[in-house]
PDB file of C-alpha atoms in Angstrom:
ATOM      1  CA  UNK A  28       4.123  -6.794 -22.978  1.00 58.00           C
ATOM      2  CA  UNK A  29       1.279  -8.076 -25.228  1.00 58.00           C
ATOM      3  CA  UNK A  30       3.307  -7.380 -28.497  1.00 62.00           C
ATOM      4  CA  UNK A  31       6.502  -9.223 -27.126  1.00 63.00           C
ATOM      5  CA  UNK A  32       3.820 -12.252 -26.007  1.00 63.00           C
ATOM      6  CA  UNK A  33       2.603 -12.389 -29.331  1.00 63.00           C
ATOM      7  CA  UNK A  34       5.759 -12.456 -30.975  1.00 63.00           C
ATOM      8  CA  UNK A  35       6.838 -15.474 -29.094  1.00 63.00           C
ATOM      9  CA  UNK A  36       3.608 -16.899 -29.983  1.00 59.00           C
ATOM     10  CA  UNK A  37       4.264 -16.343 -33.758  1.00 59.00           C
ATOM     11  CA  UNK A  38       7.822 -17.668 -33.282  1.00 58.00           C
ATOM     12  CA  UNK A  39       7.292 -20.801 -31.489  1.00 59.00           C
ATOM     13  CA  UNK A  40       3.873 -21.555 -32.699  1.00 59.00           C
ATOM     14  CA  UNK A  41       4.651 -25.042 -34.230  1.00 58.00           C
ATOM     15  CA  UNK A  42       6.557 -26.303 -30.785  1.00 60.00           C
ATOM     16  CA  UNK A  43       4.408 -24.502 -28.565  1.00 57.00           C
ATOM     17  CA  UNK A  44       1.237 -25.351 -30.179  1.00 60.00           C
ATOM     18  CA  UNK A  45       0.203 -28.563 -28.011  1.00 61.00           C
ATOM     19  CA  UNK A  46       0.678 -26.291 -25.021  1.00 65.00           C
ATOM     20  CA  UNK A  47       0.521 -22.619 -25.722  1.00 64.00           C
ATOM     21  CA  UNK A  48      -3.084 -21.685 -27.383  1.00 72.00           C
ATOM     22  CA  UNK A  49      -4.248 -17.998 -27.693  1.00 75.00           C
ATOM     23  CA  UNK A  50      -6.164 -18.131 -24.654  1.00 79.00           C
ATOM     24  CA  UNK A  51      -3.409 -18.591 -22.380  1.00 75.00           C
ATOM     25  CA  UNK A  52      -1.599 -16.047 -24.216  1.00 74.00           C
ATOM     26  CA  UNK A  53      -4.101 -14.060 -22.903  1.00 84.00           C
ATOM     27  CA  UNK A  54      -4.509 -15.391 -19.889  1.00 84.00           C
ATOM     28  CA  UNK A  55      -0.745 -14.439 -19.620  1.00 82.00           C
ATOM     29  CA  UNK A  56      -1.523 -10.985 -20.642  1.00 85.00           C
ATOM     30  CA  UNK A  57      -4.159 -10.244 -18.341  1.00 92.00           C
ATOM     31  CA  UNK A  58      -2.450 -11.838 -15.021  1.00 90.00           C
ATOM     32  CA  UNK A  59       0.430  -9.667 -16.250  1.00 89.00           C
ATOM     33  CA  UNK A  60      -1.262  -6.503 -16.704  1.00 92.00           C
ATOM     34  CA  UNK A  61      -3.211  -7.275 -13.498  1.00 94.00           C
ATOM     35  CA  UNK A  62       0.064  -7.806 -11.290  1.00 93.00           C
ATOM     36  CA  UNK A  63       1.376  -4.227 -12.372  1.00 94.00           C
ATOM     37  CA  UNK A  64      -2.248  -2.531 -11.578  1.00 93.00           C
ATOM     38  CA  UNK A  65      -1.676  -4.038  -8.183  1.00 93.00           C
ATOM     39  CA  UNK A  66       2.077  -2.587  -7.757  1.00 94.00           C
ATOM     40  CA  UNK A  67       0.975   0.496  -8.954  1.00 94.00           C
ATOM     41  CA  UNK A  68      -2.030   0.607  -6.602  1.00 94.00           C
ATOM     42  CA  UNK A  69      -0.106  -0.313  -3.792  1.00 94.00           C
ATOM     43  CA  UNK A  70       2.544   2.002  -4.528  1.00 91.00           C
ATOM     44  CA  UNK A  71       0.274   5.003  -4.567  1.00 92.00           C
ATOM     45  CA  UNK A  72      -1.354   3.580  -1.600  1.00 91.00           C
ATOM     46  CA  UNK A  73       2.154   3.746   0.699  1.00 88.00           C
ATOM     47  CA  UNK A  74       2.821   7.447  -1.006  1.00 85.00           C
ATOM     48  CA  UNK A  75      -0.537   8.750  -0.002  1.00 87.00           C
ATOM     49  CA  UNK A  76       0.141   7.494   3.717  1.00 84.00           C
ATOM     50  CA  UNK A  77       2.994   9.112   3.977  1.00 81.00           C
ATOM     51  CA  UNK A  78       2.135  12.254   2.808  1.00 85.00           C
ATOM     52  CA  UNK A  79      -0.783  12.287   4.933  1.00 85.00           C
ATOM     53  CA  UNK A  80       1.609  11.711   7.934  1.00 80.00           C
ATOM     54  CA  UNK A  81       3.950  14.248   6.340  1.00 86.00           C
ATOM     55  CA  UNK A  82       0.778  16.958   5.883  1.00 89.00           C
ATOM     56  CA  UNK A  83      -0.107  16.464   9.961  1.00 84.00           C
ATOM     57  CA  UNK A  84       3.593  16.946  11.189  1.00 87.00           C
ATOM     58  CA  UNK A  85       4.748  18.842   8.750  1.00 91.00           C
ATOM     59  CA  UNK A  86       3.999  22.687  11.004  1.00 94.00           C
ATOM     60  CA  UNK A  87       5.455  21.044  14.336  1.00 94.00           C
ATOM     61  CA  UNK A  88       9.027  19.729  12.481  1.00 94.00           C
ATOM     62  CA  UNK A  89       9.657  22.783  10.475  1.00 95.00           C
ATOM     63  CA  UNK A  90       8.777  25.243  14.010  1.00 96.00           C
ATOM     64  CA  UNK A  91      10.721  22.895  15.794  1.00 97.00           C
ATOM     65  CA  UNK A  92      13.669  23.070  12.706  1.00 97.00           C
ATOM     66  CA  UNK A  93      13.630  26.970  12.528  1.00 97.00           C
ATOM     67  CA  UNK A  94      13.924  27.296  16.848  1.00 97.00           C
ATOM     68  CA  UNK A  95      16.812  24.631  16.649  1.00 97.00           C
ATOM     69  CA  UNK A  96      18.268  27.096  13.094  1.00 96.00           C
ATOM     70  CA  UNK A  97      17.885  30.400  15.911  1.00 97.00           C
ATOM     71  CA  UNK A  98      20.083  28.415  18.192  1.00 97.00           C
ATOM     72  CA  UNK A  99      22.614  28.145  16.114  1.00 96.00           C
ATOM     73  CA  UNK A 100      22.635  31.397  14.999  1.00 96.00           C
ATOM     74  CA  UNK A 101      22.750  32.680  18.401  1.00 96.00           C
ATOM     75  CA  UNK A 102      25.146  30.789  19.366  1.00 95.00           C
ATOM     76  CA  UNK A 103      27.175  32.067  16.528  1.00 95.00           C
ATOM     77  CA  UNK A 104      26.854  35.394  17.366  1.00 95.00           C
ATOM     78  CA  UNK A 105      27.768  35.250  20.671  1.00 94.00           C
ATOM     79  CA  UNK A 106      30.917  32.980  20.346  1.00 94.00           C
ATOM     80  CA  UNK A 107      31.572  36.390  17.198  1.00 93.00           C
ATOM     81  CA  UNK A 108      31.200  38.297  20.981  1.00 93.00           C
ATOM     82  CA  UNK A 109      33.358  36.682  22.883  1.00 91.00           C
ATOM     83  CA  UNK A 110      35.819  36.553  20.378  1.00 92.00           C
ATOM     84  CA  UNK A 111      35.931  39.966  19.860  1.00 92.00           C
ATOM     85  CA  UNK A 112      35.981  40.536  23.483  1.00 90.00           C
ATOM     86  CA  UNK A 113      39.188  38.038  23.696  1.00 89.00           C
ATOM     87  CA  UNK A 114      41.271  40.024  20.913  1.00 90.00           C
ATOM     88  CA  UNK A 115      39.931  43.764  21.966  1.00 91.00           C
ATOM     89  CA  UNK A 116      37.738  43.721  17.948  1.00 90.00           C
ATOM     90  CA  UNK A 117      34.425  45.703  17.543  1.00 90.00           C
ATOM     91  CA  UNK A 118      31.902  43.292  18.213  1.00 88.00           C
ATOM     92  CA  UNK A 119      29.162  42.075  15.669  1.00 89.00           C
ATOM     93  CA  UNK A 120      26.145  44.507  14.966  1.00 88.00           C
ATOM     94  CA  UNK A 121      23.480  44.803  17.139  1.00 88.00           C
ATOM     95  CA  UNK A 122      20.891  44.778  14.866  1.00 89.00           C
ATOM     96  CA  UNK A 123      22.019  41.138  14.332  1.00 88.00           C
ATOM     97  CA  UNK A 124      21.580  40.305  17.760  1.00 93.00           C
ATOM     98  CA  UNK A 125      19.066  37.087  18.389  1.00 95.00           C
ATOM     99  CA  UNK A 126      15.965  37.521  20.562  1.00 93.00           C
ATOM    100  CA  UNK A 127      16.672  37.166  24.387  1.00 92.00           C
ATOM    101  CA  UNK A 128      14.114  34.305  24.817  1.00 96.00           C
ATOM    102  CA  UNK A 129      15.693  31.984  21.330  1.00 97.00           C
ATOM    103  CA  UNK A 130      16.830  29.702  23.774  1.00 95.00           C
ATOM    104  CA  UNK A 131      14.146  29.312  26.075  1.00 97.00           C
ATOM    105  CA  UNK A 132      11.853  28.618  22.944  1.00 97.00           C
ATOM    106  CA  UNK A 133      13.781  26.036  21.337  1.00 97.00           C
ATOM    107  CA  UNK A 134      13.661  24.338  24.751  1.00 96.00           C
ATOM    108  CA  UNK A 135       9.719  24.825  24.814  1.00 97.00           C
ATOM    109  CA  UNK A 136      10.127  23.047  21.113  1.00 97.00           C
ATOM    110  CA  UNK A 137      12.337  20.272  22.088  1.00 97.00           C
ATOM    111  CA  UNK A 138      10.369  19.425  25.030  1.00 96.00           C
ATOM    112  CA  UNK A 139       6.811  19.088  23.297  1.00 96.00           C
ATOM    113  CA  UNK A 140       8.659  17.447  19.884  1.00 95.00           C
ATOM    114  CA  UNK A 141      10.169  14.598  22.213  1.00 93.00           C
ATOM    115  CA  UNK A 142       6.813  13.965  24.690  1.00 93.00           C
ATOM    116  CA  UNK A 143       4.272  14.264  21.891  1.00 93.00           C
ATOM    117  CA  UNK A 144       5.803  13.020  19.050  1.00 90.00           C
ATOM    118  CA  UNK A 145       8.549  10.433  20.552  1.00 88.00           C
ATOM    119  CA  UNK A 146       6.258   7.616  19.442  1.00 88.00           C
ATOM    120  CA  UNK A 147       6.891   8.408  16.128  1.00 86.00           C
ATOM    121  CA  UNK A 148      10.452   9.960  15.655  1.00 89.00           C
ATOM    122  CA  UNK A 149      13.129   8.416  14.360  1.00 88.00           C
ATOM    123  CA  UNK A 150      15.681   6.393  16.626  1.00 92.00           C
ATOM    124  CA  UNK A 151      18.639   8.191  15.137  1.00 92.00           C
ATOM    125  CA  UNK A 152      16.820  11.615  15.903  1.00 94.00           C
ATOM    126  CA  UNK A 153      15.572  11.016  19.249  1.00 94.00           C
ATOM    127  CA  UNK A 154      19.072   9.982  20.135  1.00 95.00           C
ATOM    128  CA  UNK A 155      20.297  13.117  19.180  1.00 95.00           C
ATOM    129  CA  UNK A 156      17.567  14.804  20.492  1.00 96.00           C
ATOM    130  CA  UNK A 157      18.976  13.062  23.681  1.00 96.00           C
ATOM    131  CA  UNK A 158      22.441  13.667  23.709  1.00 95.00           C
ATOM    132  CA  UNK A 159      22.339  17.028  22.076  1.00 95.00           C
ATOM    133  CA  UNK A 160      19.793  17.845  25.342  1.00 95.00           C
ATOM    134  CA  UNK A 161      22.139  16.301  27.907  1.00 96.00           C
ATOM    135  CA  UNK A 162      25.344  17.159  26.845  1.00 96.00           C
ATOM    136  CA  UNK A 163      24.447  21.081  26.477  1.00 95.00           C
ATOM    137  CA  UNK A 164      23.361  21.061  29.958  1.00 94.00           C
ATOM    138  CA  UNK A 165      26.426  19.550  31.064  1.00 95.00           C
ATOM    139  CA  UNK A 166      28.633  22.267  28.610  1.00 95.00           C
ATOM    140  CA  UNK A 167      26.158  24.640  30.494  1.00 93.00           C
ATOM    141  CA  UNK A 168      27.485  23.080  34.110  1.00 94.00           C
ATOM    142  CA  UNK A 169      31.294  23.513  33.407  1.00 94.00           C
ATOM    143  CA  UNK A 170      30.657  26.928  32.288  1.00 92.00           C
ATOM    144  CA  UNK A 171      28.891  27.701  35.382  1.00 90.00           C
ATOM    145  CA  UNK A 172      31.377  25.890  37.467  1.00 93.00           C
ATOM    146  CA  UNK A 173      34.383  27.565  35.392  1.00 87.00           C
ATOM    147  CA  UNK A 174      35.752  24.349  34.181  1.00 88.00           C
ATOM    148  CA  UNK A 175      34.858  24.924  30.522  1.00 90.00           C
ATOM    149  CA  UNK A 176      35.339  28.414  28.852  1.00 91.00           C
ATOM    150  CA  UNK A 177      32.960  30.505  27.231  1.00 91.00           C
ATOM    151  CA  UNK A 178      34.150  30.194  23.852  1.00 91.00           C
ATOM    152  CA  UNK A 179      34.938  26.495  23.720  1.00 93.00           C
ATOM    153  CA  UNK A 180      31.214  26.029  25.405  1.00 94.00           C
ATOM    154  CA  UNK A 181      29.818  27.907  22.253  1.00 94.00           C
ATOM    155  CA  UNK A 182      31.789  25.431  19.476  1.00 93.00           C
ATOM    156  CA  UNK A 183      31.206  22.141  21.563  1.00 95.00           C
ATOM    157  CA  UNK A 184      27.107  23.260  21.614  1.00 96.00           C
ATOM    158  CA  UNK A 185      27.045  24.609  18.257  1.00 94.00           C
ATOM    159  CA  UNK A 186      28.416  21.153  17.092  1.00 95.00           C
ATOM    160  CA  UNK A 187      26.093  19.363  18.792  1.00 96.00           C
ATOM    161  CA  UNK A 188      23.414  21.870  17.643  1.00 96.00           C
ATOM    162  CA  UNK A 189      24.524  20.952  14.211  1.00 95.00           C
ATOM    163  CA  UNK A 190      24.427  17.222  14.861  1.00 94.00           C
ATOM    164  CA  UNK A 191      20.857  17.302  15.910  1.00 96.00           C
ATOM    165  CA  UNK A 192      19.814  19.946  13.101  1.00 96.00           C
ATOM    166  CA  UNK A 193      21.569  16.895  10.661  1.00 93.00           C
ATOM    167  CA  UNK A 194      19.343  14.136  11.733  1.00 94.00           C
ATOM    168  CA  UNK A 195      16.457  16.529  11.787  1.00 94.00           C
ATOM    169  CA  UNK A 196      16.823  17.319   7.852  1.00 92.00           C
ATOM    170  CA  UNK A 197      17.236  13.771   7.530  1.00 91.00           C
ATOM    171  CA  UNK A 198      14.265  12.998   9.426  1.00 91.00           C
ATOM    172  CA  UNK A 199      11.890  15.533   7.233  1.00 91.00           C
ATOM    173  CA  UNK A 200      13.314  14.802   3.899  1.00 89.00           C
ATOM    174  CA  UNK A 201      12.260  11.172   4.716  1.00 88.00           C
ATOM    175  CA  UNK A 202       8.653  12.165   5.870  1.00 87.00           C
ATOM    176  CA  UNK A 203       8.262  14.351   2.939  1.00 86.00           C
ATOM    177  CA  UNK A 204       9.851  12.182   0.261  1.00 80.00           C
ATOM    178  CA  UNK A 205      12.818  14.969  -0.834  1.00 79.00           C
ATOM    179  CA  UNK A 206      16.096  12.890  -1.485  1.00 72.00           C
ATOM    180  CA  UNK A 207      19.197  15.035   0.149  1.00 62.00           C
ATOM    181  CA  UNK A 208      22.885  13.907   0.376  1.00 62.00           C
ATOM    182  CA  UNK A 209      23.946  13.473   3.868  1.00 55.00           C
ATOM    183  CA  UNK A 210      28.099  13.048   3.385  1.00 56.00           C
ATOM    184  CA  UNK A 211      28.542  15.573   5.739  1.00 49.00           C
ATOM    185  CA  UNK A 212      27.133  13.899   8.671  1.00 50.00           C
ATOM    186  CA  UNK A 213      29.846  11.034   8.766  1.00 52.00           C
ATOM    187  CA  UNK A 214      32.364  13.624   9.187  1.00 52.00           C
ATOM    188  CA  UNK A 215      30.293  15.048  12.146  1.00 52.00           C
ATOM    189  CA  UNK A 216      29.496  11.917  13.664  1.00 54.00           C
ATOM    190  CA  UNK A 217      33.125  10.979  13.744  1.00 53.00           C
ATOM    191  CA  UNK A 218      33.535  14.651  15.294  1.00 55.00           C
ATOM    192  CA  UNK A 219      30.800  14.088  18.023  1.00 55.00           C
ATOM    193  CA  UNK A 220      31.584  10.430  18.299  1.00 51.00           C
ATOM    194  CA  UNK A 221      32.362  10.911  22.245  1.00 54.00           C
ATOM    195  CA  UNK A 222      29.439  11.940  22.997  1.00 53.00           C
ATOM    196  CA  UNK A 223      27.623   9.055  20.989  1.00 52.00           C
TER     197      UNK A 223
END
């Protein structure tokens, strides 16, 4: 920046010299350099905010990301169940068989995620935080009351399981500064788009 002031300088000298001495030029050069100390400091001041928010929320998100990953995979297996129950197959392994409480944990997650930390969640993940939360207990209703069966119950929750888990990624790689590609999620809002 200096070198391209003082070539100017040397260029223009004769029609600049009423006007342009060498103590503006570096007066130039200092206000210059001192504008890009203050970007700089003020960049490394927002980046060391949020990674100080990242480093205290960090534990809950990724708990509450792995129960939310166990729900999915449960739900996969037992949709692999019922399907094999529906066409008379052998049924998965048992040794990949999720723990019996999965689901009451990730509830226990969801819960604490969305009264202690609601203040400072995302709109787009609280809302599906909501309507993932609502619209599996009413999949769990028509189930219950017949209305819905057992397999389609398992694909409509696992999408909206997916949905959430979506806006959840997106929600951490923005606390932690990662960059990720989210393409897939316009296809699965378009997908879930009733229940938006």
């Amino acid at each position: 920046m200096g070198l391209l002031t003082a070539l100017i300088f040397l260029f223009y000298q004769d029609k600049l010299k009423d006007y342009l001495t060498i103590g503006v030029v570096i007066n130039m050069v200092i206000a210059t350099a001192t504008v890009i100390a203050v970007i700089i400091h003020l960049s490394s001041v927002v980046i060391s905010r949020r990674d100080r928010v990242w480093d205290a929320n960090k534990h809950v998100l990724m708990d509450f990301r792995e129960a939310l990953s166990e729900v999915i995979e449960a739900n996969d297996y037992y949709s692999k169940i019922e399907l094999a129950r529906i066409f008379n197959e052998e049924p998965p392994d048992e040794e990949n068989k999720p723990k019996e409480e999965v689901y009451y944990v990730y509830s226990k997650k969801h819960k604490f995620i969305k009264d202690v930390y609601g203040s400072i969640l995302d709109a787009n993940l609280i809302k599906a935080m909501d309507v993932s939360y609502k619209e599996n207990n009413k999949i769990n209703g028509r189930v219950h009351q017949e209305d819905l069966n057992i397999l389609e119950a398992y694909s409509k929750s696992s999408d909206l399981y997916g949905y959430l888990k979506r806006e959840l990624d997106i929600y951490i790689a923005k606390k932690s500064g990662i960059k990720v590609r989210v393409g897939a999620l316009t296809s699965l809002k378009s997908k879930l788009y009733k229940y938006l």
